[in-house]
C-alpha positions as protocol buffer text, in pm:
chain_id: "A"
residue {
  index: 1
  type: MET
  ca { x: 9005 y: 9793 z: 10425 }
}
residue {
  index: 2
  type: ARG
  ca { x: 9330 y: 9842 z: 10614 }
}
residue {
  index: 3
  type: TRP
  ca { x: 9502 y: 9594 z: 10842 }
}
residue {
  index: 4
  type: TYR
  ca { x: 9760 y: 9573 z: 11114 }
}
residue {
  index: 5
  type: ILE
  ca { x: 9991 y: 9275 z: 11153 }
}
residue {
  index: 6
  type: SER
  ca { x: 10282 y: 9187 z: 11380 }
}
residue {
  index: 7
  type: VAL
  ca { x: 10586 y: 9007 z: 11243 }
}
residue {
  index: 8
  type: GLY
  ca { x: 10538 y: 8632 z: 11260 }
}
residue {
  index: 9
  type: ALA
  ca { x: 10159 y: 8652 z: 11247 }
}
residue {
  index: 10
  type: VAL
  ca { x: 10148 y: 8532 z: 10889 }
}
residue {
  index: 11
  type: LEU
  ca { x: 10344 y: 8278 z: 10689 }
}
residue {
  index: 12
  type: VAL
  ca { x: 10404 y: 8505 z: 10396 }
}
residue {
  index: 13
  type: ALA
  ca { x: 10661 y: 8314 z: 10193 }
}
residue {
  index: 14
  type: GLY
  ca { x: 10441 y: 8015 z: 10127 }
}
residue {
  index: 15
  type: ALA
  ca { x: 10142 y: 8232 z: 10041 }
}
residue {
  index: 16
  type: VAL
  ca { x: 10317 y: 8451 z: 9787 }
}
residue {
  index: 17
  type: ALA
  ca { x: 10504 y: 8163 z: 9626 }
}
residue {
  index: 18
  type: GLY
  ca { x: 10190 y: 7953 z: 9579 }
}
residue {
  index: 19
  type: SER
  ca { x: 9908 y: 7970 z: 9335 }
}
residue {
  index: 20
  type: ASP
  ca { x: 9690 y: 8191 z: 9550 }
}
residue {
  index: 21
  type: VAL
  ca { x: 9891 y: 8507 z: 9487 }
}
residue {
  index: 22
  type: ALA
  ca { x: 9652 y: 8792 z: 9424 }
}
residue {
  index: 23
  type: SER
  ca { x: 9623 y: 8856 z: 9053 }
}
residue {
  index: 24
  type: PHE
  ca { x: 9477 y: 9120 z: 8830 }
}
residue {
  index: 25
  type: ALA
  ca { x: 9259 y: 9078 z: 8525 }
}
residue {
  index: 26
  type: ALA
  ca { x: 9460 y: 9030 z: 8209 }
}
residue {
  index: 27
  type: PRO
  ca { x: 9412 y: 9305 z: 7953 }
}
residue {
  index: 28
  type: ASN
  ca { x: 9156 y: 9243 z: 7680 }
}
residue {
  index: 29
  type: PRO
  ca { x: 9341 y: 9210 z: 7347 }
}
residue {
  index: 30
  type: ARG
  ca { x: 9067 y: 9420 z: 7183 }
}
residue {
  index: 31
  type: THR
  ca { x: 9165 y: 9714 z: 7402 }
}
residue {
  index: 32
  type: GLN
  ca { x: 9526 y: 9707 z: 7292 }
}
residue {
  index: 33
  type: VAL
  ca { x: 9521 y: 9991 z: 7044 }
}
residue {
  index: 34
  type: SER
  ca { x: 9775 y: 10052 z: 6774 }
}
residue {
  index: 35
  type: ASP
  ca { x: 9961 y: 10313 z: 6971 }
}
residue {
  index: 36
  type: ALA
  ca { x: 10045 y: 10065 z: 7250 }
}
residue {
  index: 37
  type: LYS
  ca { x: 10412 y: 10108 z: 7168 }
}
residue {
  index: 38
  type: ASP
  ca { x: 10387 y: 10464 z: 7299 }
}
residue {
  index: 39
  type: LYS
  ca { x: 10260 y: 10355 z: 7639 }
}
residue {
  index: 40
  type: PRO
  ca { x: 10508 y: 10322 z: 7927 }
}
residue {
  index: 41
  type: PRO
  ca { x: 10623 y: 9966 z: 8005 }
}
residue {
  index: 42
  type: ALA
  ca { x: 10397 y: 9791 z: 8254 }
}
residue {
  index: 43
  type: VAL
  ca { x: 10507 y: 9665 z: 8596 }
}
residue {
  index: 44
  type: ASP
  ca { x: 10310 y: 9498 z: 8873 }
}
residue {
  index: 45
  type: VAL
  ca { x: 10367 y: 9779 z: 9122 }
}
residue {
  index: 46
  type: GLU
  ca { x: 10537 y: 10116 z: 9143 }
}
residue {
  index: 47
  type: LEU
  ca { x: 10690 y: 10097 z: 9491 }
}
residue {
  index: 48
  type: ILE
  ca { x: 10846 y: 10387 z: 9678 }
}
residue {
  index: 49
  type: LEU
  ca { x: 11053 y: 10290 z: 9982 }
}
residue {
  index: 50
  type: ALA
  ca { x: 11065 y: 10593 z: 10216 }
}
residue {
  index: 51
  type: VAL
  ca { x: 11312 y: 10527 z: 10498 }
}
residue {
  index: 52
  type: ASP
  ca { x: 11350 y: 10727 z: 10820 }
}
residue {
  index: 53
  type: VAL
  ca { x: 11705 y: 10848 z: 10903 }
}
residue {
  index: 54
  type: SER
  ca { x: 11619 y: 11087 z: 11186 }
}
residue {
  index: 55
  type: TYR
  ca { x: 11848 y: 11114 z: 11489 }
}
residue {
  index: 56
  type: SER
  ca { x: 11610 y: 10903 z: 11697 }
}
residue {
  index: 57
  type: MET
  ca { x: 11735 y: 10608 z: 11490 }
}
residue {
  index: 58
  type: ASP
  ca { x: 12070 y: 10490 z: 11627 }
}
residue {
  index: 59
  type: MET
  ca { x: 12351 y: 10389 z: 11391 }
}
residue {
  index: 60
  type: ASP
  ca { x: 12293 y: 10020 z: 11452 }
}
residue {
  index: 61
  type: GLU
  ca { x: 11925 y: 10053 z: 11361 }
}
residue {
  index: 62
  type: LEU
  ca { x: 12013 y: 10244 z: 11046 }
}
residue {
  index: 63
  type: ALA
  ca { x: 12263 y: 9977 z: 10942 }
}
residue {
  index: 64
  type: VAL
  ca { x: 12020 y: 9691 z: 11011 }
}
residue {
  index: 65
  type: GLN
  ca { x: 11747 y: 9877 z: 10825 }
}
residue {
  index: 66
  type: ARG
  ca { x: 11968 y: 9916 z: 10517 }
}
residue {
  index: 67
  type: GLU
  ca { x: 12076 y: 9552 z: 10534 }
}
residue {
  index: 68
  type: GLY
  ca { x: 11715 y: 9444 z: 10580 }
}
residue {
  index: 69
  type: TYR
  ca { x: 11601 y: 9608 z: 10259 }
}
residue {
  index: 70
  type: ALA
  ca { x: 11901 y: 9484 z: 10062 }
}
residue {
  index: 71
  type: GLN
  ca { x: 11865 y: 9126 z: 10185 }
}
residue {
  index: 72
  type: ALA
  ca { x: 11489 y: 9123 z: 10132 }
}
residue {
  index: 73
  type: ILE
  ca { x: 11520 y: 9232 z: 9769 }
}
residue {
  index: 74
  type: VAL
  ca { x: 11758 y: 8946 z: 9683 }
}
residue {
  index: 75
  type: SER
  ca { x: 11581 y: 8680 z: 9892 }
}
residue {
  index: 76
  type: LYS
  ca { x: 11442 y: 8368 z: 9728 }
}
residue {
  index: 77
  type: GLU
  ca { x: 11094 y: 8446 z: 9864 }
}
residue {
  index: 78
  type: PHE
  ca { x: 11098 y: 8796 z: 9713 }
}
residue {
  index: 79
  type: LEU
  ca { x: 11212 y: 8671 z: 9373 }
}
residue {
  index: 80
  type: GLN
  ca { x: 10942 y: 8402 z: 9377 }
}
residue {
  index: 81
  type: ALA
  ca { x: 10676 y: 8663 z: 9454 }
}
residue {
  index: 82
  type: LEU
  ca { x: 10816 y: 8880 z: 9176 }
}
residue {
  index: 83
  type: LYS
  ca { x: 10802 y: 8598 z: 8923 }
}
residue {
  index: 84
  type: ALA
  ca { x: 10444 y: 8515 z: 9019 }
}
residue {
  index: 85
  type: GLY
  ca { x: 10319 y: 8864 z: 8927 }
}
residue {
  index: 86
  type: GLN
  ca { x: 10135 y: 8946 z: 8607 }
}
residue {
  index: 87
  type: THR
  ca { x: 10436 y: 9116 z: 8447 }
}
residue {
  index: 88
  type: GLY
  ca { x: 10707 y: 8957 z: 8662 }
}
residue {
  index: 89
  type: LYS
  ca { x: 10865 y: 9292 z: 8742 }
}
residue {
  index: 90
  type: ILE
  ca { x: 10828 y: 9596 z: 8964 }
}
residue {
  index: 91
  type: ALA
  ca { x: 10958 y: 9952 z: 8956 }
}
residue {
  index: 92
  type: VAL
  ca { x: 11116 y: 10071 z: 9279 }
}
residue {
  index: 93
  type: THR
  ca { x: 11276 y: 10387 z: 9414 }
}
residue {
  index: 94
  type: TYR
  ca { x: 11437 y: 10424 z: 9759 }
}
residue {
  index: 95
  type: PHE
  ca { x: 11482 y: 10751 z: 9945 }
}
residue {
  index: 96
  type: GLU
  ca { x: 11575 y: 10854 z: 10298 }
}
residue {
  index: 97
  type: TRP
  ca { x: 11394 y: 11127 z: 10487 }
}
residue {
  index: 98
  type: ALA
  ca { x: 11402 y: 11330 z: 10808 }
}
residue {
  index: 99
  type: ALA
  ca { x: 11278 y: 11693 z: 10821 }
}
residue {
  index: 100
  type: SER
  ca { x: 11014 y: 11828 z: 10582 }
}
residue {
  index: 101
  type: ASN
  ca { x: 11284 y: 11967 z: 10351 }
}
residue {
  index: 102
  type: ASP
  ca { x: 11528 y: 11677 z: 10392 }
}
residue {
  index: 103
  type: GLN
  ca { x: 11483 y: 11387 z: 10153 }
}
residue {
  index: 104
  type: LYS
  ca { x: 11759 y: 11214 z: 9958 }
}
residue {
  index: 105
  type: ILE
  ca { x: 11702 y: 10968 z: 9676 }
}
residue {
  index: 106
  type: ILE
  ca { x: 11937 y: 10671 z: 9709 }
}
residue {
  index: 107
  type: ILE
  ca { x: 11792 y: 10458 z: 9428 }
}
residue {
  index: 108
  type: PRO
  ca { x: 11617 y: 10639 z: 9140 }
}
residue {
  index: 109
  type: TRP
  ca { x: 11343 y: 10447 z: 8963 }
}
residue {
  index: 110
  type: ARG
  ca { x: 11468 y: 10101 z: 8869 }
}
residue {
  index: 111
  type: VAL
  ca { x: 11299 y: 9791 z: 8737 }
}
residue {
  index: 112
  type: ILE
  ca { x: 11357 y: 9469 z: 8929 }
}
residue {
  index: 113
  type: ASP
  ca { x: 11273 y: 9169 z: 8711 }
}
residue {
  index: 114
  type: GLY
  ca { x: 11503 y: 8897 z: 8840 }
}
residue {
  index: 115
  type: PRO
  ca { x: 11819 y: 8813 z: 9036 }
}
residue {
  index: 116
  type: GLU
  ca { x: 12056 y: 9038 z: 8840 }
}
residue {
  index: 117
  type: THR
  ca { x: 11854 y: 9357 z: 8873 }
}
residue {
  index: 118
  type: ALA
  ca { x: 11772 y: 9272 z: 9236 }
}
residue {
  index: 119
  type: ASP
  ca { x: 12143 y: 9226 z: 9313 }
}
residue {
  index: 120
  type: ALA
  ca { x: 12227 y: 9560 z: 9152 }
}
residue {
  index: 121
  type: VAL
  ca { x: 11970 y: 9749 z: 9359 }
}
residue {
  index: 122
  type: ALA
  ca { x: 12072 y: 9575 z: 9683 }
}
residue {
  index: 123
  type: GLU
  ca { x: 12439 y: 9650 z: 9619 }
}
residue {
  index: 124
  type: GLU
  ca { x: 12368 y: 10018 z: 9562 }
}
residue {
  index: 125
  type: ILE
  ca { x: 12164 y: 10042 z: 9882 }
}
residue {
  index: 126
  type: LEU
  ca { x: 12448 y: 9890 z: 10084 }
}
residue {
  index: 127
  type: LYS
  ca { x: 12730 y: 10097 z: 9938 }
}
residue {
  index: 128
  type: THR
  ca { x: 12566 y: 10433 z: 10009 }
}
residue {
  index: 129
  type: PRO
  ca { x: 12711 y: 10598 z: 10323 }
}
residue {
  index: 130
  type: ILE
  ca { x: 12474 y: 10597 z: 10620 }
}
residue {
  index: 131
  type: ARG
  ca { x: 12358 y: 10939 z: 10737 }
}
residue {
  index: 132
  type: ARG
  ca { x: 12139 y: 11084 z: 11011 }
}
residue {
  index: 133
  type: ALA
  ca { x: 11943 y: 11409 z: 11018 }
}
residue {
  index: 134
  type: SER
  ca { x: 11718 y: 11622 z: 11238 }
}
residue {
  index: 135
  type: ARG
  ca { x: 11341 y: 11609 z: 11285 }
}
residue {
  index: 136
  type: THR
  ca { x: 11076 y: 11364 z: 11168 }
}
residue {
  index: 137
  type: SER
  ca { x: 10840 y: 11467 z: 10890 }
}
residue {
  index: 138
  type: ILE
  ca { x: 10623 y: 11181 z: 10767 }
}
residue {
  index: 139
  type: SER
  ca { x: 10410 y: 11438 z: 10589 }
}
residue {
  index: 140
  type: GLY
  ca { x: 10721 y: 11568 z: 10415 }
}
residue {
  index: 141
  type: ALA
  ca { x: 10810 y: 11215 z: 10305 }
}
residue {
  index: 142
  type: ILE
  ca { x: 10461 y: 11158 z: 10159 }
}
residue {
  index: 143
  type: ASN
  ca { x: 10460 y: 11496 z: 9983 }
}
residue {
  index: 144
  type: PHE
  ca { x: 10805 y: 11425 z: 9839 }
}
residue {
  index: 145
  type: ALA
  ca { x: 10700 y: 11078 z: 9725 }
}
residue {
  index: 146
  type: MET
  ca { x: 10381 y: 11168 z: 9539 }
}
residue {
  index: 147
  type: PRO
  ca { x: 10542 y: 11356 z: 9244 }
}
residue {
  index: 148
  type: LEU
  ca { x: 10794 y: 11074 z: 9199 }
}
residue {
  index: 149
  type: PHE
  ca { x: 10518 y: 10858 z: 9052 }
}
residue {
  index: 150
  type: GLU
  ca { x: 10470 y: 11113 z: 8773 }
}
residue {
  index: 151
  type: GLU
  ca { x: 10842 y: 11096 z: 8693 }
}
residue {
  index: 152
  type: ASN
  ca { x: 10845 y: 10717 z: 8676 }
}
residue {
  index: 153
  type: PRO
  ca { x: 10889 y: 10590 z: 8316 }
}
residue {
  index: 154
  type: TYR
  ca { x: 10701 y: 10269 z: 8406 }
}
residue {
  index: 155
  type: HIS
  ca { x: 10329 y: 10218 z: 8460 }
}
residue {
  index: 156
  type: GLY
  ca { x: 10226 y: 10009 z: 8759 }
}
residue {
  index: 157
  type: LEU
  ca { x: 9903 y: 9824 z: 8820 }
}
residue {
  index: 158
  type: ARG
  ca { x: 9937 y: 9963 z: 9172 }
}
residue {
  index: 159
  type: ARG
  ca { x: 10116 y: 10262 z: 9329 }
}
residue {
  index: 160
  type: VAL
  ca { x: 10247 y: 10216 z: 9683 }
}
residue {
  index: 161
  type: ILE
  ca { x: 10442 y: 10434 z: 9927 }
}
residue {
  index: 162
  type: ASP
  ca { x: 10612 y: 10224 z: 10194 }
}
residue {
  index: 163
  type: ILE
  ca { x: 10706 y: 10433 z: 10501 }
}
residue {
  index: 164
  type: SER
  ca { x: 10930 y: 10313 z: 10781 }
}
residue {
  index: 165
  type: GLY
  ca { x: 10997 y: 10520 z: 11092 }
}
residue {
  index: 166
  type: ASP
  ca { x: 11038 y: 10516 z: 11469 }
}
residue {
  index: 167
  type: GLY
  ca { x: 10839 y: 10821 z: 11571 }
}
residue {
  index: 168
  type: PRO
  ca { x: 10541 y: 11043 z: 11493 }
}
residue {
  index: 169
  type: ASN
  ca { x: 10536 y: 11343 z: 11263 }
}
residue {
  index: 170
  type: ASN
  ca { x: 10684 y: 11648 z: 11439 }
}
residue {
  index: 171
  type: ASN
  ca { x: 10777 y: 11873 z: 11148 }
}
residue {
  index: 172
  type: GLY
  ca { x: 10612 y: 12005 z: 10834 }
}
residue {
  index: 173
  type: GLY
  ca { x: 10241 y: 11988 z: 10761 }
}
residue {
  index: 174
  type: PRO
  ca { x: 9992 y: 11761 z: 10940 }
}
residue {
  index: 175
  type: VAL
  ca { x: 10032 y: 11398 z: 10842 }
}
residue {
  index: 176
  type: LEU
  ca { x: 9659 y: 11351 z: 10779 }
}
residue {
  index: 177
  type: VAL
  ca { x: 9657 y: 11622 z: 10512 }
}
residue {
  index: 178
  type: ALA
  ca { x: 9947 y: 11459 z: 10326 }
}
residue {
  index: 179
  type: ARG
  ca { x: 9801 y: 11112 z: 10362 }
}
residue {
  index: 180
  type: ASP
  ca { x: 9460 y: 11216 z: 10231 }
}
residue {
  index: 181
  type: ALA
  ca { x: 9619 y: 11392 z: 9933 }
}
residue {
  index: 182
  type: ALA
  ca { x: 9796 y: 11068 z: 9841 }
}
residue {
  index: 183
  type: LEU
  ca { x: 9479 y: 10862 z: 9880 }
}
residue {
  index: 184
  type: GLU
  ca { x: 9292 y: 11099 z: 9647 }
}
residue {
  index: 185
  type: LYS
  ca { x: 9550 y: 11012 z: 9380 }
}
residue {
  index: 186
  type: GLY
  ca { x: 9482 y: 10640 z: 9421 }
}
residue {
  index: 187
  type: ILE
  ca { x: 9808 y: 10579 z: 9605 }
}
residue {
  index: 188
  type: THR
  ca { x: 9828 y: 10320 z: 9884 }
}
residue {
  index: 189
  type: ILE
  ca { x: 10045 y: 10390 z: 10189 }
}
residue {
  index: 190
  type: ASN
  ca { x: 10182 y: 10105 z: 10403 }
}
residue {
  index: 191
  type: GLY
  ca { x: 10378 y: 10142 z: 10725 }
}
residue {
  index: 192
  type: LEU
  ca { x: 10667 y: 9988 z: 10914 }
}
residue {
  index: 193
  type: PRO
  ca { x: 10666 y: 10143 z: 11265 }
}
residue {
  index: 194
  type: ILE
  ca { x: 10992 y: 10066 z: 11443 }
}
residue {
  index: 195
  type: MET
  ca { x: 10932 y: 10004 z: 11813 }
}
residue {
  index: 196
  type: VAL
  ca { x: 11246 y: 9827 z: 11931 }
}
residue {
  index: 197
  type: LYS
  ca { x: 11330 y: 10077 z: 12209 }
}
residue {
  index: 198
  type: GLU
  ca { x: 11139 y: 10187 z: 12515 }
}
residue {
  index: 199
  type: PRO
  ca { x: 10968 y: 10522 z: 12450 }
}
residue {
  index: 200
  type: SER
  ca { x: 11200 y: 10804 z: 12559 }
}
residue {
  index: 201
  type: TYR
  ca { x: 11135 y: 11173 z: 12614 }
}
residue {
  index: 202
  type: SER
  ca { x: 11484 y: 11250 z: 12482 }
}
residue {
  index: 203
  type: THR
  ca { x: 11411 y: 11092 z: 12144 }
}
residue {
  index: 204
  type: MET
  ca { x: 11042 y: 11192 z: 12130 }
}
residue {
  index: 205
  type: ASP
  ca { x: 10926 y: 10833 z: 12095 }
}
residue {
  index: 206
  type: ILE
  ca { x: 10566 y: 10750 z: 12179 }
}
residue {
  index: 207
  type: GLU
  ca { x: 10385 y: 10446 z: 12304 }
}
residue {
  index: 208
  type: ASN
  ca { x: 10156 y: 10268 z: 12057 }
}
residue {
  index: 209
  type: LEU
  ca { x: 10340 y: 10394 z: 11751 }
}
residue {
  index: 210
  type: ASP
  ca { x: 10172 y: 10110 z: 11563 }
}
residue {
  index: 211
  type: PHE
  ca { x: 9829 y: 10258 z: 11646 }
}
residue {
  index: 212
  type: TYR
  ca { x: 9953 y: 10598 z: 11526 }
}
residue {
  index: 213
  type: TYR
  ca { x: 10063 y: 10448 z: 11194 }
}
residue {
  index: 214
  type: GLU
  ca { x: 9736 y: 10258 z: 11158 }
}
residue {
  index: 215
  type: ASP
  ca { x: 9511 y: 10556 z: 11223 }
}
residue {
  index: 216
  type: CYS
  ca { x: 9718 y: 10850 z: 11095 }
}
residue {
  index: 217
  type: VAL
  ca { x: 9967 y: 10730 z: 10831 }
}
residue {
  index: 218
  type: ILE
  ca { x: 9852 y: 10434 z: 10622 }
}
residue {
  index: 219
  type: GLY
  ca { x: 9558 y: 10423 z: 10384 }
}
residue {
  index: 220
  type: GLY
  ca { x: 9428 y: 10305 z: 10051 }
}
residue {
  index: 221
  type: PRO
  ca { x: 9312 y: 9967 z: 9920 }
}
residue {
  index: 222
  type: GLY
  ca { x: 9475 y: 9679 z: 10108 }
}
residue {
  index: 223
  type: SER
  ca { x: 9699 y: 9905 z: 10316 }
}
residue {
  index: 224
  type: PHE
  ca { x: 9862 y: 9752 z: 10623 }
}
residue {
  index: 225
  type: VAL
  ca { x: 10113 y: 9798 z: 10903 }
}
residue {
  index: 226
  type: VAL
  ca { x: 10393 y: 9557 z: 10991 }
}
residue {
  index: 227
  type: SER
  ca { x: 10534 y: 9658 z: 11329 }
}
residue {
  index: 228
  type: ILE
  ca { x: 10883 y: 9581 z: 11460 }
}
residue {
  index: 229
  type: LYS
  ca { x: 10895 y: 9530 z: 11835 }
}
residue {
  index: 230
  type: ASP
  ca { x: 11201 y: 9304 z: 11849 }
}
residue {
  index: 231
  type: ARG
  ca { x: 11539 y: 9414 z: 11712 }
}
residue {
  index: 232
  type: ASP
  ca { x: 11611 y: 9055 z: 11610 }
}
residue {
  index: 233
  type: LYS
  ca { x: 11299 y: 9057 z: 11389 }
}
residue {
  index: 234
  type: PHE
  ca { x: 11395 y: 9378 z: 11207 }
}
residue {
  index: 235
  type: LYS
  ca { x: 11505 y: 9215 z: 10883 }
}
residue {
  index: 236
  type: GLU
  ca { x: 11222 y: 8962 z: 10892 }
}
residue {
  index: 237
  type: ALA
  ca { x: 10970 y: 9245 z: 10919 }
}
residue {
  index: 238
  type: ILE
  ca { x: 11112 y: 9426 z: 10618 }
}
residue {
  index: 239
  type: ARG
  ca { x: 11103 y: 9106 z: 10412 }
}
residue {
  index: 240
  type: THR
  ca { x: 10745 y: 9035 z: 10520 }
}
residue {
  index: 241
  type: LYS
  ca { x: 10632 y: 9382 z: 10419 }
}
residue {
  index: 242
  type: LEU
  ca { x: 10801 y: 9372 z: 10079 }
}
residue {
  index: 243
  type: LEU
  ca { x: 10662 y: 9028 z: 10002 }
}
residue {
  index: 244
  type: LEU
  ca { x: 10309 y: 9146 z: 10072 }
}
residue {
  index: 245
  type: GLU
  ca { x: 10355 y: 9456 z: 9861 }
}
residue {
  index: 246
  type: VAL
  ca { x: 10506 y: 9278 z: 9562 }
}
residue {
  index: 247
  type: ALA
  ca { x: 10235 y: 9011 z: 9570 }
}
residue {
  index: 248
  type: GLY
  ca { x: 9958 y: 9269 z: 9606 }
}
residue {
  index: 249
  type: ARG
  ca { x: 9827 y: 9100 z: 9918 }
}
residue {
  index: 250
  type: THR
  ca { x: 9698 y: 9194 z: 10257 }
}
residue {
  index: 251
  type: PRO
  ca { x: 9793 y: 8974 z: 10554 }
}
residue {
  index: 252
  type: GLU
  ca { x: 9639 y: 8627 z: 10546 }
}
residue {
  index: 253
  type: ARG
  ca { x: 9545 y: 8643 z: 10914 }
}
residue {
  index: 254
  type: PRO
  ca { x: 9503 y: 9007 z: 11014 }
}
residue {
  index: 255
  type: VAL
  ca { x: 9535 y: 9067 z: 11385 }
}
residue {
  index: 256
  type: VAL
  ca { x: 9334 y: 9386 z: 11427 }
}
residue {
  index: 257
  type: PRO
  ca { x: 9119 y: 9561 z: 11166 }
}
residue {
  index: 258
  type: VAL
  ca { x: 9202 y: 9930 z: 11163 }
}
residue {
  index: 259
  type: ALA
  ca { x: 8935 y: 10123 z: 11351 }
}
residue {
  index: 260
  type: GLU
  ca { x: 8720 y: 10342 z: 11129 }
}
residue {
  index: 261
  type: LYS
  ca { x: 8671 y: 10594 z: 11405 }
}
residue {
  index: 262
  type: GLU
  ca { x: 8852 y: 10863 z: 11597 }
}
residue {
  index: 263
  type: PRO
  ca { x: 9229 y: 10792 z: 11606 }
}
residue {
  index: 264
  type: ARG
  ca { x: 9340 y: 10603 z: 11915 }
}
residue {
  index: 265
  type: VAL
  ca { x: 9654 y: 10818 z: 11924 }
}
residue {
  index: 266
  type: SER
  ca { x: 9633 y: 11188 z: 11835 }
}
residue {
  index: 267
  type: CYS
  ca { x: 9760 y: 11246 z: 11483 }
}
residue {
  index: 268
  type: LEU
  ca { x: 9921 y: 11568 z: 11614 }
}
residue {
  index: 269
  type: ILE
  ca { x: 10097 y: 11404 z: 11910 }
}
residue {
  index: 270
  type: GLY
  ca { x: 10444 y: 11455 z: 11762 }
}
residue {
  index: 271
  type: GLU
  ca { x: 10385 y: 11823 z: 11702 }
}
residue {
  index: 272
  type: LYS
  ca { x: 10250 y: 11862 z: 12057 }
}
residue {
  index: 273
  type: ILE
  ca { x: 10551 y: 11690 z: 12212 }
}
residue {
  index: 274
  type: TRP
  ca { x: 10784 y: 11915 z: 12014 }
}
residue {
  index: 275
  type: GLN
  ca { x: 10589 y: 12227 z: 12113 }
}
residue {
  index: 276
  type: ASP
  ca { x: 10585 y: 12130 z: 12480 }
}
residue {
  index: 277
  type: ARG
  ca { x: 10956 y: 12059 z: 12476 }
}
residue {
  index: 278
  type: TRP
  ca { x: 11095 y: 12338 z: 12260 }
}
residue {
  index: 279
  type: GLY
  ca { x: 10813 y: 12595 z: 12266 }
}
residue {
  index: 280
  type: ARG
  ca { x: 10809 y: 12627 z: 11888 }
}
């Protein structure tokens, strides 16, 4: 089941800090074989943060986005959710994306297991120079993200790709093909559609980007969308999304169940807009 939620629709901090945090069955001691020392260290979730840096994002949005992730990772609520997990730690990697062949890893795989490691990751996110690039390839971001899980030296109880962006796929392969390939591998994809500006032909924005993310981008067990429709709620939305992902939860009070039917927005709308505008 997948869900859509607007920022402010759920009181996340109290839920993840309390005793009702979603948990997973503890391993049976009898199954812990003698070669356990050869197994990769366990974490609650392997989390890939895939962040849009296309030209449709203005410099202020890019700066707030960076700050939002950094502040969320060191927040008291995040650290409480982290501590409440089965292992008390997560593995995270952070990369920025634009065109299908343009992805840049900012944070290679790191374990966050408390304030010190959280501070180190946040500091590295903030000190990296902000960049912008052409085109928007959500499919490229998903295809780039999938092999990263195989390179991760840690084993997560869950594998999640967290995609933020302010427009539809307009470059690379179809987004549905990439999404379905990830789902076949047992990967969950969550979304953060950024809708703080009025849709503009010049930036190839679309109306109902949240519907597009719901029906064309996210998927997997417990997947959800947290939309940003107010610039002032940008950082709050990022924190909400990370809290849900670390705690392994879906929204407490989902607003709209994702329709299991024909997409409400064409999953090829971005490609069509680009074709109509540039003829290629």
